[in-house]
Coordinates of C-alpha atoms in Angstrom, one line a residue:
M12 CA 0.0 0.0 0.0
T13 CA 1.5 3.4 -1.0
A14 CA 1.1 6.4 1.3
A15 CA -0.9 9.3 -0.1
R16 CA 1.2 12.2 -1.2
P17 CA 0.4 15.5 0.6
E18 CA -1.6 18.2 -1.2
P19 CA 0.5 21.2 -2.3
A20 CA -0.1 24.4 -0.2
P21 CA -2.3 27.0 -1.9
A22 CA -0.4 29.8 -3.6
H23 CA -2.1 32.5 -1.7
G24 CA -0.9 31.2 1.8
V25 CA -2.3 29.5 4.8
Q26 CA -5.1 30.8 7.0
G27 CA -3.7 32.0 10.4
T28 CA -4.8 30.8 13.7
F29 CA -6.6 32.8 16.4
D30 CA -3.2 33.0 18.2
D31 CA -1.8 35.1 15.3
L32 CA -4.4 37.8 16.0
G33 CA -3.0 38.6 19.4
T34 CA -4.9 39.1 22.7
P35 CA -8.2 40.9 22.1
L36 CA -8.4 44.2 24.1
A37 CA -11.8 43.1 25.5
E38 CA -10.0 40.1 27.2
V39 CA -7.1 42.1 28.6
T40 CA -7.1 42.9 32.3
F41 CA -5.6 46.4 32.9
V42 CA -4.4 47.8 36.2
V43 CA -4.4 51.5 35.9
V44 CA -2.0 52.9 38.6
D45 CA -1.2 56.3 39.9
L46 CA 1.3 57.4 42.6
E47 CA 1.8 60.5 44.7
T48 CA 5.4 61.1 45.9
T49 CA 7.6 63.5 47.9
G50 CA 9.5 64.6 44.8
G51 CA 10.4 63.8 41.2
S52 CA 13.3 61.5 41.6
P53 CA 13.0 57.8 42.7
A54 CA 16.5 58.0 44.0
E55 CA 15.8 60.9 46.4
S56 CA 12.1 60.7 47.0
A57 CA 9.5 58.3 48.3
I58 CA 5.9 57.2 47.6
T59 CA 3.2 58.8 49.7
E60 CA 0.1 57.2 48.1
I61 CA -0.8 54.4 45.7
G62 CA -4.1 54.2 43.8
A63 CA -5.0 51.5 41.3
V64 CA -8.1 50.4 39.4
K65 CA -8.4 46.9 37.8
V66 CA -10.6 46.8 34.6
R67 CA -11.4 44.4 31.8
G68 CA -13.8 44.8 28.9
G69 CA -14.8 48.2 30.2
A70 CA -16.0 46.8 33.5
E71 CA -14.3 47.6 36.9
L72 CA -13.1 44.6 38.7
G73 CA -11.5 46.1 41.8
E74 CA -9.7 49.0 43.4
F75 CA -6.5 49.4 45.4
G76 CA -5.8 52.6 47.4
T77 CA -3.7 53.4 50.4
L78 CA -1.6 56.2 51.8
V79 CA 2.1 55.3 52.4
D80 CA 4.4 56.5 55.1
P81 CA 7.4 57.8 53.1
G82 CA 9.7 57.7 56.1
S83 CA 10.7 61.3 55.6
E84 CA 9.3 64.8 55.7
I85 CA 6.8 65.8 53.0
P86 CA 7.9 69.1 51.4
P87 CA 5.4 71.9 51.9
F88 CA 4.9 72.4 48.1
I89 CA 3.9 68.7 47.9
T90 CA 1.3 69.2 50.6
V91 CA 0.0 72.2 48.8
L92 CA -0.2 70.2 45.5
T93 CA -1.7 67.0 46.8
G94 CA -3.3 67.9 50.1
I95 CA -1.4 65.0 51.7
T96 CA 0.0 66.2 55.1
Q97 CA 2.6 64.7 57.4
A98 CA -0.2 63.9 59.9
M99 CA -2.1 61.9 57.3
V100 CA 0.8 59.5 56.6
T101 CA 2.0 59.1 60.2
A102 CA -0.3 56.1 60.8
A103 CA -0.1 54.8 57.3
P104 CA 1.8 51.6 56.4
R105 CA 5.4 51.7 55.1
I106 CA 6.1 50.7 51.5
E107 CA 7.5 47.4 52.6
S108 CA 4.0 46.4 53.7
V109 CA 2.1 47.9 50.8
L110 CA 4.3 46.7 47.9
P111 CA 3.6 43.0 48.2
A112 CA -0.2 43.6 48.3
F113 CA 0.0 45.9 45.2
L114 CA 2.1 43.3 43.3
E115 CA -0.4 40.6 44.1
F116 CA -3.3 42.9 43.0
A117 CA -1.6 43.6 39.7
R118 CA -0.2 40.1 39.1
G119 CA -0.8 38.9 35.5
C120 CA -2.2 42.2 34.4
V121 CA -1.1 45.0 32.0
L122 CA -0.1 48.2 33.9
V123 CA -1.4 51.5 32.6
A124 CA -0.2 54.9 33.8
H125 CA -0.3 58.5 32.6
N126 CA 3.3 59.4 32.1
A127 CA 4.3 55.8 32.8
P128 CA 8.1 56.3 33.2
F129 CA 7.4 58.4 36.4
D130 CA 5.1 55.9 38.2
I131 CA 6.9 52.7 36.9
G132 CA 10.2 54.2 37.9
F133 CA 9.1 54.7 41.5
L134 CA 7.6 51.2 41.6
K135 CA 10.8 49.6 40.2
A136 CA 12.9 51.5 42.7
A137 CA 10.7 50.3 45.6
C138 CA 11.0 46.7 44.4
A139 CA 14.8 47.0 44.2
A140 CA 15.0 48.6 47.7
Q141 CA 12.8 45.8 49.2
G142 CA 14.6 43.0 47.3
Y143 CA 11.7 42.1 45.0
A144 CA 12.4 41.2 41.3
W145 CA 10.4 43.5 39.1
P146 CA 7.6 41.4 37.4
A147 CA 7.6 41.4 33.6
F148 CA 4.6 43.7 33.4
A149 CA 3.5 44.9 30.0
V150 CA 3.1 48.7 30.3
V151 CA 0.9 51.1 28.4
D152 CA 1.4 54.8 28.6
T153 CA -1.7 56.9 28.0
V154 CA 0.5 60.0 27.3
D155 CA 2.1 58.2 24.3
L156 CA -1.3 57.0 23.1
A157 CA -2.9 60.4 23.4
R158 CA -0.1 62.1 21.4
R159 CA -0.5 59.5 18.7
V160 CA -4.3 59.5 18.5
L161 CA -5.4 63.1 19.2
T162 CA -4.5 66.2 17.2
R163 CA -3.4 69.6 18.5
D164 CA -6.7 71.0 17.3
E165 CA -8.5 68.6 19.7
V166 CA -6.3 69.0 22.8
P167 CA -3.5 71.6 23.4
N168 CA -1.5 69.1 25.4
A169 CA -1.4 65.6 26.9
K170 CA -1.9 66.5 30.5
L171 CA -4.2 64.2 32.5
G172 CA -6.6 67.1 33.4
T173 CA -6.8 68.1 29.7
L174 CA -7.6 64.6 28.5
A175 CA -10.1 64.0 31.3
R176 CA -12.1 67.1 30.3
F177 CA -11.9 66.1 26.6
F178 CA -13.2 62.6 27.3
R179 CA -15.6 63.8 30.0
T180 CA -14.5 61.2 32.5
G181 CA -16.6 60.6 35.5
T182 CA -13.8 61.6 37.9
Q183 CA -11.6 64.6 37.5
P184 CA -7.9 64.4 38.5
C185 CA -7.0 66.2 41.7
H186 CA -3.4 65.0 42.5
R187 CA -4.7 62.2 44.7
A188 CA -3.7 58.7 43.6
L189 CA -7.0 56.8 43.4
A190 CA -8.9 59.8 41.9
D191 CA -6.2 60.2 39.3
A192 CA -6.3 56.5 38.5
R193 CA -10.0 56.6 38.0
A194 CA -9.7 59.5 35.7
T195 CA -7.0 57.6 33.8
V196 CA -9.4 54.7 33.3
G197 CA -11.8 57.0 31.6
V198 CA -9.0 58.4 29.4
L199 CA -7.8 54.9 28.5
H200 CA -11.3 53.8 27.5
G201 CA -11.7 56.9 25.4
L202 CA -8.4 56.3 23.7
I203 CA -9.2 52.6 23.0
E204 CA -12.5 53.7 21.4
R205 CA -10.5 56.1 19.1
L206 CA -8.0 53.3 18.3
G207 CA -10.8 51.2 16.8
S208 CA -10.8 53.5 13.7
F209 CA -7.1 52.7 13.2
G210 CA -7.8 48.9 13.3
V211 CA -6.2 48.4 16.7
T212 CA -8.1 45.5 18.3
S213 CA -5.4 43.6 20.2
L214 CA -3.0 44.3 23.1
E215 CA 0.0 43.7 20.8
E216 CA -1.3 46.3 18.3
L217 CA -2.1 48.7 21.2
R218 CA 1.5 48.5 22.5
G219 CA 3.1 49.0 19.1
F220 CA 0.8 51.7 18.0
A221 CA 2.5 54.6 19.6
K222 CA 5.9 53.5 18.2
A223 CA 4.8 53.0 14.6
P224 CA 5.6 55.7 12.1
T225 CA 2.6 57.5 10.7
P226 CA 1.8 57.3 6.9
E227 CA 2.9 60.9 6.7
Q228 CA 6.3 60.1 8.2
R229 CA 6.8 57.2 5.8
R230 CA 5.8 59.4 2.8
K231 CA 8.4 62.1 3.8
R232 CA 11.4 59.8 4.2
H233 CA 12.9 61.0 0.9
L234 CA 13.5 64.4 2.5
S235 CA 16.6 62.9 4.3
D236 CA 18.1 61.5 1.1
D237 CA 20.5 64.4 0.4
V238 CA 21.4 65.2 4.0
P239 CA 25.2 64.6 4.6
S240 CA 26.7 62.6 7.5
A241 CA 28.4 65.5 9.1
P242 CA 28.0 67.8 12.1
G243 CA 25.8 70.8 11.6
V244 CA 22.3 72.3 11.8
Y245 CA 19.1 71.1 10.0
V246 CA 16.1 73.3 9.1
F247 CA 12.7 71.8 8.3
E248 CA 10.9 74.2 5.9
D249 CA 7.4 74.2 4.5
A250 CA 6.4 74.8 0.9
S251 CA 6.9 78.6 1.3
G252 CA 10.3 78.3 2.8
E253 CA 9.3 79.2 6.3
A254 CA 11.4 77.5 9.0
L255 CA 9.2 75.0 10.9
Y256 CA 11.8 73.5 13.2
I257 CA 15.6 73.9 13.7
G258 CA 17.9 71.4 15.4
K259 CA 21.5 70.4 15.5
S260 CA 23.4 67.0 15.4
G261 CA 26.8 65.5 15.2
D262 CA 25.5 63.4 12.4
L263 CA 22.9 65.3 10.3
R264 CA 21.8 62.4 8.2
S265 CA 21.2 60.0 11.1
R266 CA 19.3 62.6 13.1
V267 CA 17.1 63.8 10.3
R268 CA 16.2 60.2 9.3
S269 CA 15.1 59.5 12.8
Y270 CA 12.2 62.0 12.3
F271 CA 10.7 59.6 9.8
T272 CA 10.8 56.4 11.9
G273 CA 8.7 55.0 14.8
S274 CA 11.3 56.3 17.3
E275 CA 9.9 59.8 16.9
T276 CA 6.7 59.7 19.0
R277 CA 6.2 63.4 19.9
G278 CA 2.9 64.4 18.5
R279 CA 4.0 68.0 17.9
V280 CA 7.0 66.9 15.9
R281 CA 5.0 64.4 13.9
E282 CA 2.7 67.2 13.0
M283 CA 5.7 69.3 11.9
V284 CA 6.9 66.5 9.6
G285 CA 3.5 66.5 7.9
L286 CA 3.9 70.1 7.0
A287 CA 7.6 69.9 6.0
E288 CA 8.5 69.9 2.3
R289 CA 12.3 70.1 2.5
V290 CA 15.2 69.8 5.0
R291 CA 18.0 72.3 4.6
P292 CA 21.3 71.1 6.1
I293 CA 24.0 73.5 7.2
V294 CA 27.3 71.7 7.7
C295 CA 29.5 73.1 10.4
A296 CA 33.2 72.6 11.2
T297 CA 32.7 71.7 14.8
G298 CA 29.9 70.7 17.3
L299 CA 30.3 74.1 19.0
E300 CA 29.6 75.9 15.8
A301 CA 26.5 73.8 15.2
E302 CA 25.2 74.6 18.7
V303 CA 25.8 78.3 18.3
R304 CA 24.3 78.4 14.8
E305 CA 21.2 76.6 16.1
L306 CA 20.7 79.2 18.8
R307 CA 21.2 82.1 16.4
L308 CA 18.8 80.7 13.8
I309 CA 16.1 79.9 16.3
A310 CA 16.3 83.4 17.7
E311 CA 16.2 84.9 14.2
H312 CA 13.4 82.8 12.6
K313 CA 11.4 81.8 15.8
P314 CA 10.1 78.5 14.2
R315 CA 6.7 77.6 15.4
Y316 CA 7.6 74.0 16.4
N317 CA 10.7 75.0 18.5
R318 CA 10.0 75.6 22.1
R319 CA 13.4 76.6 23.6
S320 CA 15.7 79.5 22.8
K321 CA 13.1 81.3 20.7
F322 CA 13.0 84.6 22.6
P323 CA 16.5 85.3 24.1
E324 CA 15.4 89.0 24.4
R325 CA 12.9 88.1 27.1
V326 CA 15.5 87.7 29.8
L327 CA 15.3 90.1 32.7
W328 CA 17.8 92.2 34.6
L329 CA 17.9 93.7 38.1
K330 CA 19.0 97.3 37.6
L331 CA 20.2 99.9 40.2
T332 CA 18.7 103.0 38.6
V333 CA 20.7 106.2 37.9
E334 CA 18.9 109.0 39.9
P335 CA 19.3 111.0 43.1
F336 CA 17.8 108.2 45.1
P337 CA 18.4 105.0 43.1
R338 CA 16.2 101.9 43.5
L339 CA 16.2 98.3 42.2
S340 CA 14.1 97.9 39.1
I341 CA 13.4 94.8 37.0
V342 CA 14.1 95.6 33.3
R343 CA 14.2 93.7 30.0
E344 CA 17.4 95.4 28.6
C345 CA 20.9 95.8 29.9
R346 CA 22.2 99.1 28.6
D347 CA 25.6 100.9 28.7
D348 CA 24.1 103.7 30.8
G349 CA 26.4 103.6 33.9
A350 CA 23.8 101.7 36.0
A351 CA 24.7 98.5 37.9
Y352 CA 22.9 95.3 36.7
L353 CA 22.4 91.8 38.0
G354 CA 21.4 89.0 35.6
P355 CA 20.4 87.8 33.2
I356 CA 17.4 86.2 35.0
S357 CA 15.0 83.8 33.2
S358 CA 11.7 84.6 34.9
R359 CA 10.0 87.5 36.6
R360 CA 9.4 85.4 39.7
Q361 CA 13.1 84.7 40.1
A362 CA 13.9 88.4 39.5
E363 CA 11.5 89.4 42.2
E364 CA 12.9 86.9 44.7
A365 CA 16.5 88.1 43.9
R366 CA 15.4 91.7 44.5
A367 CA 13.7 90.8 47.8
A368 CA 17.0 89.1 48.9
V369 CA 19.0 92.3 48.2
H370 CA 16.4 94.4 50.0
E371 CA 16.8 92.2 53.1
A372 CA 20.5 93.2 53.2
V373 CA 20.4 96.8 51.9
P374 CA 17.7 99.3 52.9
L375 CA 17.1 100.8 49.5
R376 CA 13.7 102.4 48.9
Q377 CA 11.2 100.1 47.3
C378 CA 8.7 102.6 45.9
T379 CA 8.5 103.1 42.2
Q380 CA 8.2 106.9 42.1
R381 CA 11.1 109.0 40.6
L382 CA 12.3 110.7 43.8
T383 CA 14.2 114.1 43.5
P384 CA 15.3 116.6 46.2
R385 CA 12.9 119.2 44.8
L386 CA 9.9 116.8 45.0
I387 CA 10.8 116.1 48.7
E388 CA 11.2 119.8 49.5
D389 CA 7.8 120.5 48.0
G390 CA 6.2 117.8 50.1
K391 CA 4.8 116.0 47.0
A392 CA 6.6 112.7 47.5
R393 CA 4.4 109.7 48.3
T394 CA 5.2 107.9 51.5
C395 CA 4.7 104.3 52.7
V396 CA 4.9 102.2 55.9
L397 CA 8.3 100.6 55.2
A398 CA 10.1 103.4 57.2
E399 CA 8.1 102.5 60.3
L400 CA 9.0 98.8 59.8
G401 CA 12.7 99.7 59.6
R402 CA 13.0 98.6 56.0
C403 CA 13.7 102.0 54.5
G404 CA 15.4 105.2 55.6
A405 CA 12.5 107.3 54.3
P406 CA 14.2 109.7 51.9
C407 CA 10.7 110.6 50.7
E408 CA 10.1 112.3 54.0
G409 CA 13.5 114.0 54.1
R410 CA 14.9 111.7 56.9
E411 CA 17.8 110.7 54.6
T412 CA 19.8 113.1 52.5
V413 CA 21.3 112.2 49.1
T414 CA 24.7 111.8 50.9
A415 CA 23.3 109.5 53.6
Y416 CA 21.3 107.5 51.1
D417 CA 24.5 107.1 49.0
V418 CA 25.9 104.7 51.6
H419 CA 23.1 102.2 50.8
V420 CA 23.7 102.8 47.0
T421 CA 27.4 102.1 47.4
S422 CA 26.6 98.9 49.3
A423 CA 24.1 97.8 46.6
R424 CA 26.6 98.5 43.8
S425 CA 29.2 96.4 45.6
V426 CA 26.7 93.5 45.8
L427 CA 25.7 93.8 42.2
A428 CA 29.4 94.1 41.2
G429 CA 30.3 90.8 42.8
D430 CA 30.5 90.8 46.6
V431 CA 27.5 88.7 47.6
R432 CA 28.5 88.3 51.3
P433 CA 26.1 90.9 52.7
V434 CA 23.0 89.4 51.0
V435 CA 24.0 85.8 51.9
A436 CA 24.7 86.8 55.5
A437 CA 21.4 88.6 56.0
A438 CA 19.5 85.7 54.5
Q439 CA 21.3 83.2 56.7
V440 CA 20.5 85.1 59.8
R441 CA 16.8 85.2 59.0
I442 CA 16.7 81.5 58.0
D443 CA 18.4 80.5 61.3
R444 CA 16.0 82.6 63.3
L445 CA 12.9 81.4 61.6
S446 CA 14.1 77.8 61.8
A447 CA 14.7 78.2 65.5
E448 CA 11.1 79.5 65.9
Q449 CA 9.9 76.5 63.9
R450 CA 8.6 78.7 61.1
Y451 CA 9.8 76.4 58.5
E452 CA 7.7 77.6 55.5
E453 CA 8.9 81.2 56.0
A454 CA 12.5 79.9 56.3
A455 CA 12.1 78.0 53.1
A456 CA 10.8 81.2 51.4
Q457 CA 14.0 83.0 52.6
R458 CA 16.1 80.1 51.3
D459 CA 14.4 80.4 47.9
R460 CA 15.1 84.1 47.8
M461 CA 18.7 83.6 48.5
A462 CA 18.9 80.8 45.9
A463 CA 17.4 83.0 43.3
F464 CA 19.9 85.8 44.0
V465 CA 22.9 83.4 44.1
R466 CA 22.0 81.8 40.8
A467 CA 21.4 85.1 39.1
A468 CA 24.6 86.6 40.5
A469 CA 26.7 83.5 39.6
R470 CA 25.3 83.4 36.1
G471 CA 25.9 87.1 35.5
Q472 CA 29.5 87.0 36.9
R473 CA 30.5 84.0 34.7
L474 CA 29.1 85.7 31.6
A475 CA 30.6 89.1 32.4
A476 CA 34.0 87.6 32.8
L477 CA 33.9 86.1 29.3
A478 CA 32.2 89.1 27.8
G479 CA 35.0 91.4 29.1
C480 CA 37.7 89.6 27.2
P481 CA 38.4 91.2 23.7
Q482 CA 39.6 87.8 22.5
V483 CA 39.9 84.2 23.8
V484 CA 41.3 81.4 21.6
A485 CA 40.9 77.9 22.9
A486 CA 41.5 74.4 21.6
R487 CA 39.9 71.0 22.3
P488 CA 41.2 67.5 21.3
A489 CA 39.2 66.1 18.4
F490 CA 38.2 62.4 18.0
D491 CA 40.5 61.9 15.0
G492 CA 43.6 63.0 16.9
G493 CA 43.5 66.7 15.7
W494 CA 42.1 69.7 17.5
E495 CA 39.0 71.9 17.4
L496 CA 39.6 75.6 17.6
A497 CA 37.4 78.5 18.7
V498 CA 37.9 82.2 18.6
V499 CA 35.6 84.1 21.1
R500 CA 35.4 87.9 21.1
Y501 CA 33.6 89.7 23.8
G502 CA 31.6 86.5 24.6
R503 CA 30.6 85.9 21.0
L504 CA 31.8 83.0 18.9
A505 CA 33.7 84.7 16.1
A506 CA 35.2 81.7 14.3
T507 CA 35.7 78.0 14.7
G508 CA 37.8 75.4 12.8
T509 CA 39.9 72.3 13.0
I510 CA 43.6 71.3 13.0
P511 CA 44.4 68.0 11.3
P512 CA 46.3 65.4 13.2
R513 CA 50.1 65.9 13.5
A514 CA 49.9 69.4 11.8
H515 CA 51.7 72.4 13.3
P516 CA 49.0 74.4 15.0
R517 CA 50.4 78.0 14.7
A518 CA 49.5 78.5 11.1
Y519 CA 45.9 77.3 11.6
V520 CA 45.5 79.5 14.7
D521 CA 46.8 82.6 12.9
A522 CA 44.6 81.9 9.9
L523 CA 41.5 81.5 12.1
I524 CA 42.1 84.6 14.0
A525 CA 42.7 86.6 10.8
T526 CA 39.4 85.5 9.3
A527 CA 37.3 85.7 12.5
E528 CA 34.2 87.9 12.7
T529 CA 34.8 91.5 13.9
V530 CA 33.0 92.0 17.2
F531 CA 32.6 95.5 18.7
P532 CA 33.3 95.8 22.4
W533 CA 30.5 96.1 25.0
S534 CA 31.0 98.0 28.2
V535 CA 30.9 95.5 31.1
T536 CA 31.7 98.1 33.8
S537 CA 28.2 97.6 35.1
G538 CA 29.1 94.0 36.1
A539 CA 26.7 92.4 33.6
P540 CA 27.2 91.2 30.1
G541 CA 25.2 92.2 27.0
G542 CA 25.3 93.4 23.5
A543 CA 27.8 91.2 21.7
A544 CA 26.1 87.8 22.3
T545 CA 23.1 86.4 24.0
A546 CA 23.4 84.8 27.4
E547 CA 22.6 81.3 25.9
E548 CA 25.4 81.6 23.4
M549 CA 27.9 82.6 26.0
E550 CA 26.8 79.7 28.3
C551 CA 27.2 77.4 25.3
V552 CA 30.8 78.7 24.7
L553 CA 31.6 78.3 28.4
R554 CA 30.4 74.7 28.6
W555 CA 32.6 74.0 25.6
M556 CA 35.6 75.7 27.3
E557 CA 35.0 73.8 30.5
S558 CA 34.8 70.4 28.9
P559 CA 37.7 67.9 29.4
G560 CA 40.9 68.6 27.5
V561 CA 40.3 72.2 26.5
R562 CA 43.4 74.3 26.5
P563 CA 43.5 78.1 26.3
V564 CA 45.7 79.2 23.4
E565 CA 45.5 83.0 23.8
V566 CA 43.7 85.2 26.2
D567 CA 43.4 89.0 25.6
G568 CA 42.0 90.6 28.7
T569 CA 41.4 89.6 32.3
W570 CA 39.2 86.5 32.6
T571 CA 38.3 86.2 36.3
C572 CA 35.4 86.0 38.6
P573 CA 35.1 88.1 41.9
V574 CA 36.8 86.7 44.9
H575 CA 33.7 87.0 47.0
G576 CA 31.3 86.2 44.1
A577 CA 28.4 83.9 43.9
E578 CA 30.0 81.1 41.9
R579 CA 31.5 79.5 45.0
L580 CA 28.0 79.3 46.6
R581 CA 26.1 78.1 43.5
G582 CA 27.2 74.5 44.0
W583 CA 26.1 74.6 47.6
I584 CA 22.7 75.9 46.6
D585 CA 22.3 73.3 43.8
N586 CA 23.4 70.5 46.1
A587 CA 20.9 71.7 48.8
Y588 CA 18.0 71.4 46.4
A589 CA 19.2 68.2 44.9
A590 CA 19.5 66.6 48.3
R591 CA 15.8 67.3 48.8
G592 CA 14.9 66.0 45.4
L593 CA 13.8 69.4 44.2
G594 CA 16.3 70.5 41.6
E595 CA 14.8 74.0 41.4
P596 CA 13.1 76.3 43.9
R597 CA 9.8 75.8 42.1
P598 CA 9.6 72.1 41.0
G599 CA 6.5 70.5 39.5
R600 CA 5.5 67.1 38.4
P601 CA 5.3 66.8 34.6
L602 CA 2.2 66.0 32.7
R603 CA -0.2 66.1 35.6

């Protein structure tokens, strides 16, 4: 008996099994989790509350919610944000008791979180601290999904509150874990409903959806064909030639091509790619030139899809005015007018706090009127209560003459010029007194004032030192064994180039100096930089000069910082905030 020969497979292929279709979303059990913490870093902060909701097929299966004793003080700004006080967590269980229960609640499920790296990062850190292996949870981030599914016309951003209002969830987020988890459930269901129109019906398709390139990205891949593999700046332009987005890279071709792949998940950038019709590369000799060119082009063109560095002119300065009775004024321009300046300062809030710190040490008048001896003699000057509080010498009432008031002006000029000791000493006395009286929130406010002043003064002193030098030539080792050269004049990058390996450097240095841009000097007698270059450009140049291996070739001028300046205190201020997991005086949790 002869065995039957098998039938040949049909030419069109074999019908797949149900396993090939993936896990239907209706059969997936999701655990939507949200955490509240004492700060933004898992290494320095701890969990104060866990909230989770288990759902499948649109139905709720259970909830998990508990406060957690972080084992440390809850910062005041966290209490204001979440409403969770130290008293509320005193009797709460510690994370070592809560974590096993949560892991059991979520076992075998898919974790969902809004801004998942934040919540998952804290959970992983807690597992590592308690000796638990992190379970192989599949994770879905509703932020990534929202950026992929919703357009800018529908929602201005991917914050949880914005999405909750858009999808009209039954619970609105309020920075409490369980309430935010319930709101995220509503957002997840709304997003899954939207995903149906894209043909996403399984868990595998859901997880890969946010990473897949859009049809528009695939269609525009040809825009990167003529971009060279060299350091430089790239400009995305629309059909009319308007700059949409400007960036820099050490490898232009590789960076530009990444915009047309699934690795680019930013909704705003994907929208930009849809409008782009060409990419204009600008090849640069060095990475420093690329970084500076990027800053200058962004400031010039102000592309709609760039967010940083678009408005360098919006920095603020603290100015000691030039008048018979000078005062501290917040201004938007640093002029060569003989006044003393402090800055640049990035925000008005920081400028006001820096000014308040100076006022604590120097009793300058705080009124905004233009005060003259004639106005005082005629009795037309406005008065205030600061004199009665000992915060002002009341020149408006004639209690201080121009000569007597000039003592305060001299002290303020010294502070703005570089001697920060009076301000720091005055702030430290107040902080110590308030702390001794257990008025910790007021002490923290004084600390923030001192930090704002120190950071502004340190930034200004560093920039003024560079801006005061007519010319600085520096060299940095290149990867190929040669050197990168930079010529900086009055803080502005005037030229940059390279020296080939084993070549004699003098001829290259002389040629670069001879062809460098002419930069006109800017008076820095006021103690603040300005005019020749923006603060961002000078900081970019300073970072390059402070990188490993950089050698000064020529320095024309005096490049120094004040002996009693703020730079020596800036590290202490930054470390103090970093130790508390704050980073900046006004931190905030992203995407909430």
